[in-house]
Short mmCIF file of C-alpha atoms in Angstrom, two decimals:
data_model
loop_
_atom_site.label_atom_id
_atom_site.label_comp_id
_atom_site.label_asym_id
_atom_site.label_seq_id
_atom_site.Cartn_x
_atom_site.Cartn_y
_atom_site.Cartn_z
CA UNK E 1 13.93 31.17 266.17
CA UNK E 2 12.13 34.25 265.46
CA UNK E 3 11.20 34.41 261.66
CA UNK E 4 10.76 37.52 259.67
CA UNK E 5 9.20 36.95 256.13
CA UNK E 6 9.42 40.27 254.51
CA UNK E 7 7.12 39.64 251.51
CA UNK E 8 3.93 37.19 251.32
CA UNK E 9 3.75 36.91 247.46
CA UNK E 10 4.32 33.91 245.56
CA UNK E 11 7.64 32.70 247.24
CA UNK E 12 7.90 34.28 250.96
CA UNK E 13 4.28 33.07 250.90
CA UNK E 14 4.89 29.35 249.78
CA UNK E 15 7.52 29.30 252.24
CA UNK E 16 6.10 31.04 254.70
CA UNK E 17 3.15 29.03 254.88
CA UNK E 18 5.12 26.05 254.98
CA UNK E 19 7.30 27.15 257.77
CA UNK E 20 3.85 28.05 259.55
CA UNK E 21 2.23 25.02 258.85
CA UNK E 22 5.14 23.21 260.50
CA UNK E 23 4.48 24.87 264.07
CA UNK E 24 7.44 27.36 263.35
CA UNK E 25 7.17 31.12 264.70
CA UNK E 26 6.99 32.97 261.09
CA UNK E 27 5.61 36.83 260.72
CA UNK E 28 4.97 37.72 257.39
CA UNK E 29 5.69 42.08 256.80
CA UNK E 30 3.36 43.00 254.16
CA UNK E 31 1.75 46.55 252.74
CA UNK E 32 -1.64 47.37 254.56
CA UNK E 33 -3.05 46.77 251.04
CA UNK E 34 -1.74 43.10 251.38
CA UNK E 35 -2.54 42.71 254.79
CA UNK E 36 -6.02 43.47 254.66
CA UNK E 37 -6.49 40.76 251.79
CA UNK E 38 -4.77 38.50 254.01
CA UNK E 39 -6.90 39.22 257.32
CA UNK E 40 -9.71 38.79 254.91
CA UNK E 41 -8.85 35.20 253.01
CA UNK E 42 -5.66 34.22 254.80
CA UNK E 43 -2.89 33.11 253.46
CA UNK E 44 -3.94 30.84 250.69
CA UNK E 45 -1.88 28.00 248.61
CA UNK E 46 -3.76 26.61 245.39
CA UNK E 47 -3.50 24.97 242.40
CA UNK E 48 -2.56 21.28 243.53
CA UNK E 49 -5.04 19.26 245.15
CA UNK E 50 -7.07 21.09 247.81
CA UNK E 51 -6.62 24.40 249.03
CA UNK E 52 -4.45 25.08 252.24
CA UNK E 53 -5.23 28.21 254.08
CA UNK E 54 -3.50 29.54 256.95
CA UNK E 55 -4.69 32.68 259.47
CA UNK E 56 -0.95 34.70 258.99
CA UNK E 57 0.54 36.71 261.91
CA UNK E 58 1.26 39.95 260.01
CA UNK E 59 2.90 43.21 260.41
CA UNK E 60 3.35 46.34 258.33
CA UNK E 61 5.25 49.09 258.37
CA UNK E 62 6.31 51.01 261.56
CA UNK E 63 4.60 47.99 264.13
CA UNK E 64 8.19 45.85 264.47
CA UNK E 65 9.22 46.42 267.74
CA UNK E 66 11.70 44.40 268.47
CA UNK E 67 14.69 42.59 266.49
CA UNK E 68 14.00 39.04 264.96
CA UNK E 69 16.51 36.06 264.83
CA UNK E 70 15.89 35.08 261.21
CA UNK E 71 14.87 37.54 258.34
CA UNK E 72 13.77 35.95 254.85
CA UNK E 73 13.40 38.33 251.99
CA UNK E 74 11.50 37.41 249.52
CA UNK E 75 10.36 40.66 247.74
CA UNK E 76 10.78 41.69 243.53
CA UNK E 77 13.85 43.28 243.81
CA UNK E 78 12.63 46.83 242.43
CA UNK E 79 10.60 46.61 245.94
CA UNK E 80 13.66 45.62 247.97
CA UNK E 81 14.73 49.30 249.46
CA UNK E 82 11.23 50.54 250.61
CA UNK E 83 11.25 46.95 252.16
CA UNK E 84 14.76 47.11 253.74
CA UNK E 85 13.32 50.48 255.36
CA UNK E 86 10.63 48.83 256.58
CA UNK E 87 12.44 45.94 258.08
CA UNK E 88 15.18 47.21 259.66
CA UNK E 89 13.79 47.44 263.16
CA UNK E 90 13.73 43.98 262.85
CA UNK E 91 17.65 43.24 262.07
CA UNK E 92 19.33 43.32 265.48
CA UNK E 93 23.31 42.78 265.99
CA UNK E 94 22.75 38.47 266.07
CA UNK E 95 20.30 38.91 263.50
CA UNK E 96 20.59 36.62 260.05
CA UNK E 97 19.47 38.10 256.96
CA UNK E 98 18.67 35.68 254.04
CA UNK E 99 17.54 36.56 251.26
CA UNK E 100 16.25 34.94 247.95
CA UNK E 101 16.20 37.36 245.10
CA UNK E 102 17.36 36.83 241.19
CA UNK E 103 20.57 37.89 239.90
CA UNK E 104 23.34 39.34 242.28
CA UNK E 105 23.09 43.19 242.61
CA UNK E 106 20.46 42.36 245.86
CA UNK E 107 23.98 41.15 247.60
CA UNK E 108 25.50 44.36 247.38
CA UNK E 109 22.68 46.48 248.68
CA UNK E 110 22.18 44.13 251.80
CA UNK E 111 26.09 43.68 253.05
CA UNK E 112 26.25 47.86 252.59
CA UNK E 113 22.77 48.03 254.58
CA UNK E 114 23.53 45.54 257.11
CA UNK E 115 26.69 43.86 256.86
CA UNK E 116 28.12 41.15 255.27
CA UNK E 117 28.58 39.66 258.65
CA UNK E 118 24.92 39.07 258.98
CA UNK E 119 23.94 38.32 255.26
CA UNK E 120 24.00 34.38 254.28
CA UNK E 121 23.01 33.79 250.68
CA UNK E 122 20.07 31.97 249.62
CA UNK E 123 18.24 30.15 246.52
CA UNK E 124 14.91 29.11 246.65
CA UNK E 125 13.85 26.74 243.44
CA UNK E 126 9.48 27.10 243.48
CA UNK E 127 7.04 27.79 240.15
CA UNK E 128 4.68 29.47 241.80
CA UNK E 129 2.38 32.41 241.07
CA UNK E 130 -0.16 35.02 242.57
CA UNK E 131 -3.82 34.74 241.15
CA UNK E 132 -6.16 37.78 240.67
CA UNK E 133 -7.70 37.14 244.32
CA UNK E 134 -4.31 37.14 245.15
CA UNK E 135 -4.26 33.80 246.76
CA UNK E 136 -0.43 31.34 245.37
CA UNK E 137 -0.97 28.89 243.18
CA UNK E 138 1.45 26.10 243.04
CA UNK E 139 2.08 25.60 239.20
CA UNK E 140 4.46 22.34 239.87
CA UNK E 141 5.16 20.10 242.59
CA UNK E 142 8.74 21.82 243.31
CA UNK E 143 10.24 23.23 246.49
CA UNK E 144 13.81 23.93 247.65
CA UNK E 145 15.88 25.97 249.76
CA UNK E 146 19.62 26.44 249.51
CA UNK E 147 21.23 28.93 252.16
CA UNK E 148 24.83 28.94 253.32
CA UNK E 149 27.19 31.60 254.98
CA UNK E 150 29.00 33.83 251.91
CA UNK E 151 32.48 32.57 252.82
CA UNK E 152 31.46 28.88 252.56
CA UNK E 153 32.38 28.37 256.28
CA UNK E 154 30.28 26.06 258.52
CA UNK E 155 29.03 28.57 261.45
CA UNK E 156 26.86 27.36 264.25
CA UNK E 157 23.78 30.28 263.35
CA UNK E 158 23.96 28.24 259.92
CA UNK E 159 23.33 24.62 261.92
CA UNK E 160 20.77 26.84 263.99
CA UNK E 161 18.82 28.20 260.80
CA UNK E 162 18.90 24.15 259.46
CA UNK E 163 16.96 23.24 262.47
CA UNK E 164 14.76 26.09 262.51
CA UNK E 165 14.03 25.62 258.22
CA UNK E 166 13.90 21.91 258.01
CA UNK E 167 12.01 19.24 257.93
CA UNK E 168 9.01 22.14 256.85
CA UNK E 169 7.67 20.75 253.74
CA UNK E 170 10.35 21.81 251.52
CA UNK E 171 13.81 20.90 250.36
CA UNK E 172 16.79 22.21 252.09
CA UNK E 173 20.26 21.97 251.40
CA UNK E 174 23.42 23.78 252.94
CA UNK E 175 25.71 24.76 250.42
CA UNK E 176 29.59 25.60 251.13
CA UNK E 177 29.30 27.77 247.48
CA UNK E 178 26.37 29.93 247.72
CA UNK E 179 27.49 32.92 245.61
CA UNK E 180 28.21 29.99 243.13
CA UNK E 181 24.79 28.06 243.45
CA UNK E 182 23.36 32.05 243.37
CA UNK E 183 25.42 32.63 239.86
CA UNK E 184 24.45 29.17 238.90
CA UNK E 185 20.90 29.90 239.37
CA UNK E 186 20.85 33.16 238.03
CA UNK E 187 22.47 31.51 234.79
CA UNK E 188 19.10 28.90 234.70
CA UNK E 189 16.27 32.06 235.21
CA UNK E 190 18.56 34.19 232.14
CA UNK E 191 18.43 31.89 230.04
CA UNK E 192 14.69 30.81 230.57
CA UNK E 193 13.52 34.15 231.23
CA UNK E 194 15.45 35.62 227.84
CA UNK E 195 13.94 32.28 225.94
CA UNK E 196 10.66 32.59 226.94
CA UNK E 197 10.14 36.67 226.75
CA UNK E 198 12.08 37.21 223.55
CA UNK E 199 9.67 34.74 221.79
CA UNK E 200 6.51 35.33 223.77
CA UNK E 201 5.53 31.69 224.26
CA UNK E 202 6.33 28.70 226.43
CA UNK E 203 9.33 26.27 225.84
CA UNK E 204 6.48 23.87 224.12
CA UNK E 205 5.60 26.95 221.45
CA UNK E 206 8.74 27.55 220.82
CA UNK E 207 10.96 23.70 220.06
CA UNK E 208 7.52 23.36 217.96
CA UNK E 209 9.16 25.80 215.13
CA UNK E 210 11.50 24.73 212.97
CA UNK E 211 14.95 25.96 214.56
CA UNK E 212 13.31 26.86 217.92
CA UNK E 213 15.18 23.99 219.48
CA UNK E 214 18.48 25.64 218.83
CA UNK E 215 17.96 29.27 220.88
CA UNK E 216 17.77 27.81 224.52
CA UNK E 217 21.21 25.84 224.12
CA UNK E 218 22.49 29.01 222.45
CA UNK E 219 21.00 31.64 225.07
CA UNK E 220 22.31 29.28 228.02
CA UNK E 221 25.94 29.08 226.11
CA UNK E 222 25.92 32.70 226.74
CA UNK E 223 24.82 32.93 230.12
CA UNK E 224 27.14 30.10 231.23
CA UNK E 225 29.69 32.12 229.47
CA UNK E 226 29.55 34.97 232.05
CA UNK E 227 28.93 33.29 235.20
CA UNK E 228 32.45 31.23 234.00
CA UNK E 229 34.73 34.53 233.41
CA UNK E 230 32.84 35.71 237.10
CA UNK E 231 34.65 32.58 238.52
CA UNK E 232 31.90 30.02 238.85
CA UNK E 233 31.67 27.47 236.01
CA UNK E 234 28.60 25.77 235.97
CA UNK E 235 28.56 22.11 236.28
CA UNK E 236 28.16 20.13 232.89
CA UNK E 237 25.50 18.49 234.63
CA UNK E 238 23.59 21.31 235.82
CA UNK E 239 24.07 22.78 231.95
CA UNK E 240 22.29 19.36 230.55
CA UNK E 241 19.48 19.60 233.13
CA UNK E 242 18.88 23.11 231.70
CA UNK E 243 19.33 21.83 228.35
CA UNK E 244 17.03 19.61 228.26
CA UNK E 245 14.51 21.96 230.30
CA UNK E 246 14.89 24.68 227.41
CA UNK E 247 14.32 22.14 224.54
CA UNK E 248 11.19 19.73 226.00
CA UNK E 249 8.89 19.39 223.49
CA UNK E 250 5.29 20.11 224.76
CA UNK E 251 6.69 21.89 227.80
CA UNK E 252 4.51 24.61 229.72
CA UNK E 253 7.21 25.88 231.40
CA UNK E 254 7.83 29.71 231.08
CA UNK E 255 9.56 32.67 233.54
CA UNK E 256 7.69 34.79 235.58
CA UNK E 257 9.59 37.31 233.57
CA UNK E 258 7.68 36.33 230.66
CA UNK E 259 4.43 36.13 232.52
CA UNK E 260 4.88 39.70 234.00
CA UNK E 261 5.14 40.68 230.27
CA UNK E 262 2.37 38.51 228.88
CA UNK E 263 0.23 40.36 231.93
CA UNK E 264 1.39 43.89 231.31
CA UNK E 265 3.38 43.98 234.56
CA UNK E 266 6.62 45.23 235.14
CA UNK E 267 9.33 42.88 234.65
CA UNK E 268 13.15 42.30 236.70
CA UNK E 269 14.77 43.16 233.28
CA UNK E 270 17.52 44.71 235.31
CA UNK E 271 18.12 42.51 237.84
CA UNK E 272 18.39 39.42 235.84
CA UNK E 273 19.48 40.74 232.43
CA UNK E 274 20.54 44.12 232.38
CA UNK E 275 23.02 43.27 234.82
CA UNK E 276 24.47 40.36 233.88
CA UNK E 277 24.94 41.96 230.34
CA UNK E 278 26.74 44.84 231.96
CA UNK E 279 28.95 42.53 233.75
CA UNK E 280 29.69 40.60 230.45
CA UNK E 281 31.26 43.46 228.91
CA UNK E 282 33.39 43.99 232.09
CA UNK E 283 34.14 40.46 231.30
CA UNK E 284 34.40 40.70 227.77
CA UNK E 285 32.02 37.82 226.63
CA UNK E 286 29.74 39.02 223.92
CA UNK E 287 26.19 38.02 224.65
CA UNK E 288 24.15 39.30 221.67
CA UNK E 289 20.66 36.83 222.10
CA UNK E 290 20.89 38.31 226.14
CA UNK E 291 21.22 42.18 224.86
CA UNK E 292 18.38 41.50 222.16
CA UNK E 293 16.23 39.46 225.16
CA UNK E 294 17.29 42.72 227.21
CA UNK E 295 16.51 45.30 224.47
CA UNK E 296 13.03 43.93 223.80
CA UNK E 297 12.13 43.97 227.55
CA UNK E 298 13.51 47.73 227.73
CA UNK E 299 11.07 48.89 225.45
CA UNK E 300 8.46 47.03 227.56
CA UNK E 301 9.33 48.94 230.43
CA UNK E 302 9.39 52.50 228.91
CA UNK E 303 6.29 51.86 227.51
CA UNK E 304 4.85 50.94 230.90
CA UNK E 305 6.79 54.35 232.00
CA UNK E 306 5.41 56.65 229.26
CA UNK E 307 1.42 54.99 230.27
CA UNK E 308 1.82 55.31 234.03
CA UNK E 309 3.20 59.27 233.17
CA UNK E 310 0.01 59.66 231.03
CA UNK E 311 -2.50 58.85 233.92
#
């Protein structure tokens, strides 16, 4: 298969690169600001062990000529219509979009753009980042794919996409529940991401305070709250894996939503919590440490605003 990777930052590039290292036939769609640092360096993994470096085929916008057979879309979800615009020479009528954004709201934008005929879902599970010479570092030795077809159905494109994604140097699963696994996840990066911003430190700096142990369960008891009234209940064993993520004493582990903030960046307030607040009052559940966690993160991104305005 033909394989579109419409992004090369910290997760289209890990899995890019992967998919590329295993002889697969992967383009990366970048900016021309991208792509030049890529021609330049190459696609670049680092951070564990030695560095792995491959020469990317790349295009940018207005050089896709023809359709391709799998499209991965792994772009920060404020970038995702500029992108979609970009890519949609690409999406033919046998054409399988998957994509592997945070939250839910991406869903709705692809099926209206494309058509939920041709839009699996998709979780990717990678702590990765992109360094100032814009080269990924690997921050743990994690990687894993989920993908299956929105109704839960077994379809022959979905056997077709397993033989084309595995056995790449990643994890990957077919799952008969995506939207659920998608909620499920979405539930895990809330609850870590609200943790982790609201206090402004890593799980480590924040079980080391008295009481600090107790806002992770309660956050997650939230979250798990909303994906429940939205129909998919997270397993109690999924909730004590998180659990015992957001309460690890000594842990390093932190959101890139806290990271973007720590850096000054922009942050996917909306897509992760603004949304899922919203739909908790459609719901009813009261979520007050997920409105603060979305509050603070608000003012972040007006003040970013008001600066950018000033320039």
């Amino acid at each position: 298969m033909k394989i579109l990777v419409i992004g090369a930052g910290a997760t289209g590039g890990f899995f890019g690169l992967r998919l590329a290292q295993a002889g697969r036939d992967v383009t990366f769609l970048v900016r021309p600001r991208r792509a030049a640092v890529l021609r330049e360096r190459g696609l670049r993994l680092t951070g564990l062990g030695a560095d792995e470096v491959i020469a990317p085929a790349l295009v940018t916008a207005g050089e896709i000529t023809t359709p391709y057979d799998l499209v991965l879309v792994s772009v920060k979800a404020r970038a995702l219509p500029p992108a979609l615009d970009d890519a949609a020479p690409a999406v033919g009528p046998h054409t399988a979009v998957v994509p592997f954004l945070n939250g839910m709201a991406h869903m709705d934008v692809l099926n209206a753009r494309f058509g939920p005929s041709a839009v699996l879902g998709g979780v990717v599970k990678v702590m990765t980042t992109v360094d100032e010479a814009e080269d990924i570092v690997q921050l743990a030795r994690i990687g894993a794919m989920t993908i299956g077809e929105q109704d839960g159905r077994p379809s022959r494109r979905l056997d077709e996409i397993e033989r084309t994604l595995g056995g790449a140097g990643f994890d990957l699963d077919l799952s008969a529940d995506i939207i659920g696994a998608m909620w499920h996840k979405w539930v895990f990066i809330s609850t870590l991401g609200a943790l982790t911003s609201l206090l402004r430190g890593t799980v480590g700096d924040i079980v080391a305070v008295p009481g600090g142990e107790r806002l992770g369960p309660a956050i997650l008891a939230e979250a798990a709250a909303v994906s429940a009234a939205a129909g998919y209940p997270v397993p109690d064993g999924a909730l004590a894996v998180t659990t015992a993520m957001v309460t690890q004493p000594g842990s390093r582990d932190s959101a890139s939503m806290s990271r973007d903030l720590a850096a000054g960046f922009p942050t996917e307030v909306e897509q992760i919590l603004g949304d899922l607040t919203a739909r908790a009052r459609t719901f009813g559940v009261d979520t007050p440490l997920l409105d603060l966690a979305t509050l603070n993160l608000r003012v972040h991104e007006n003040r970013l605003a008001t600066a950018e305005a000033l320039v």
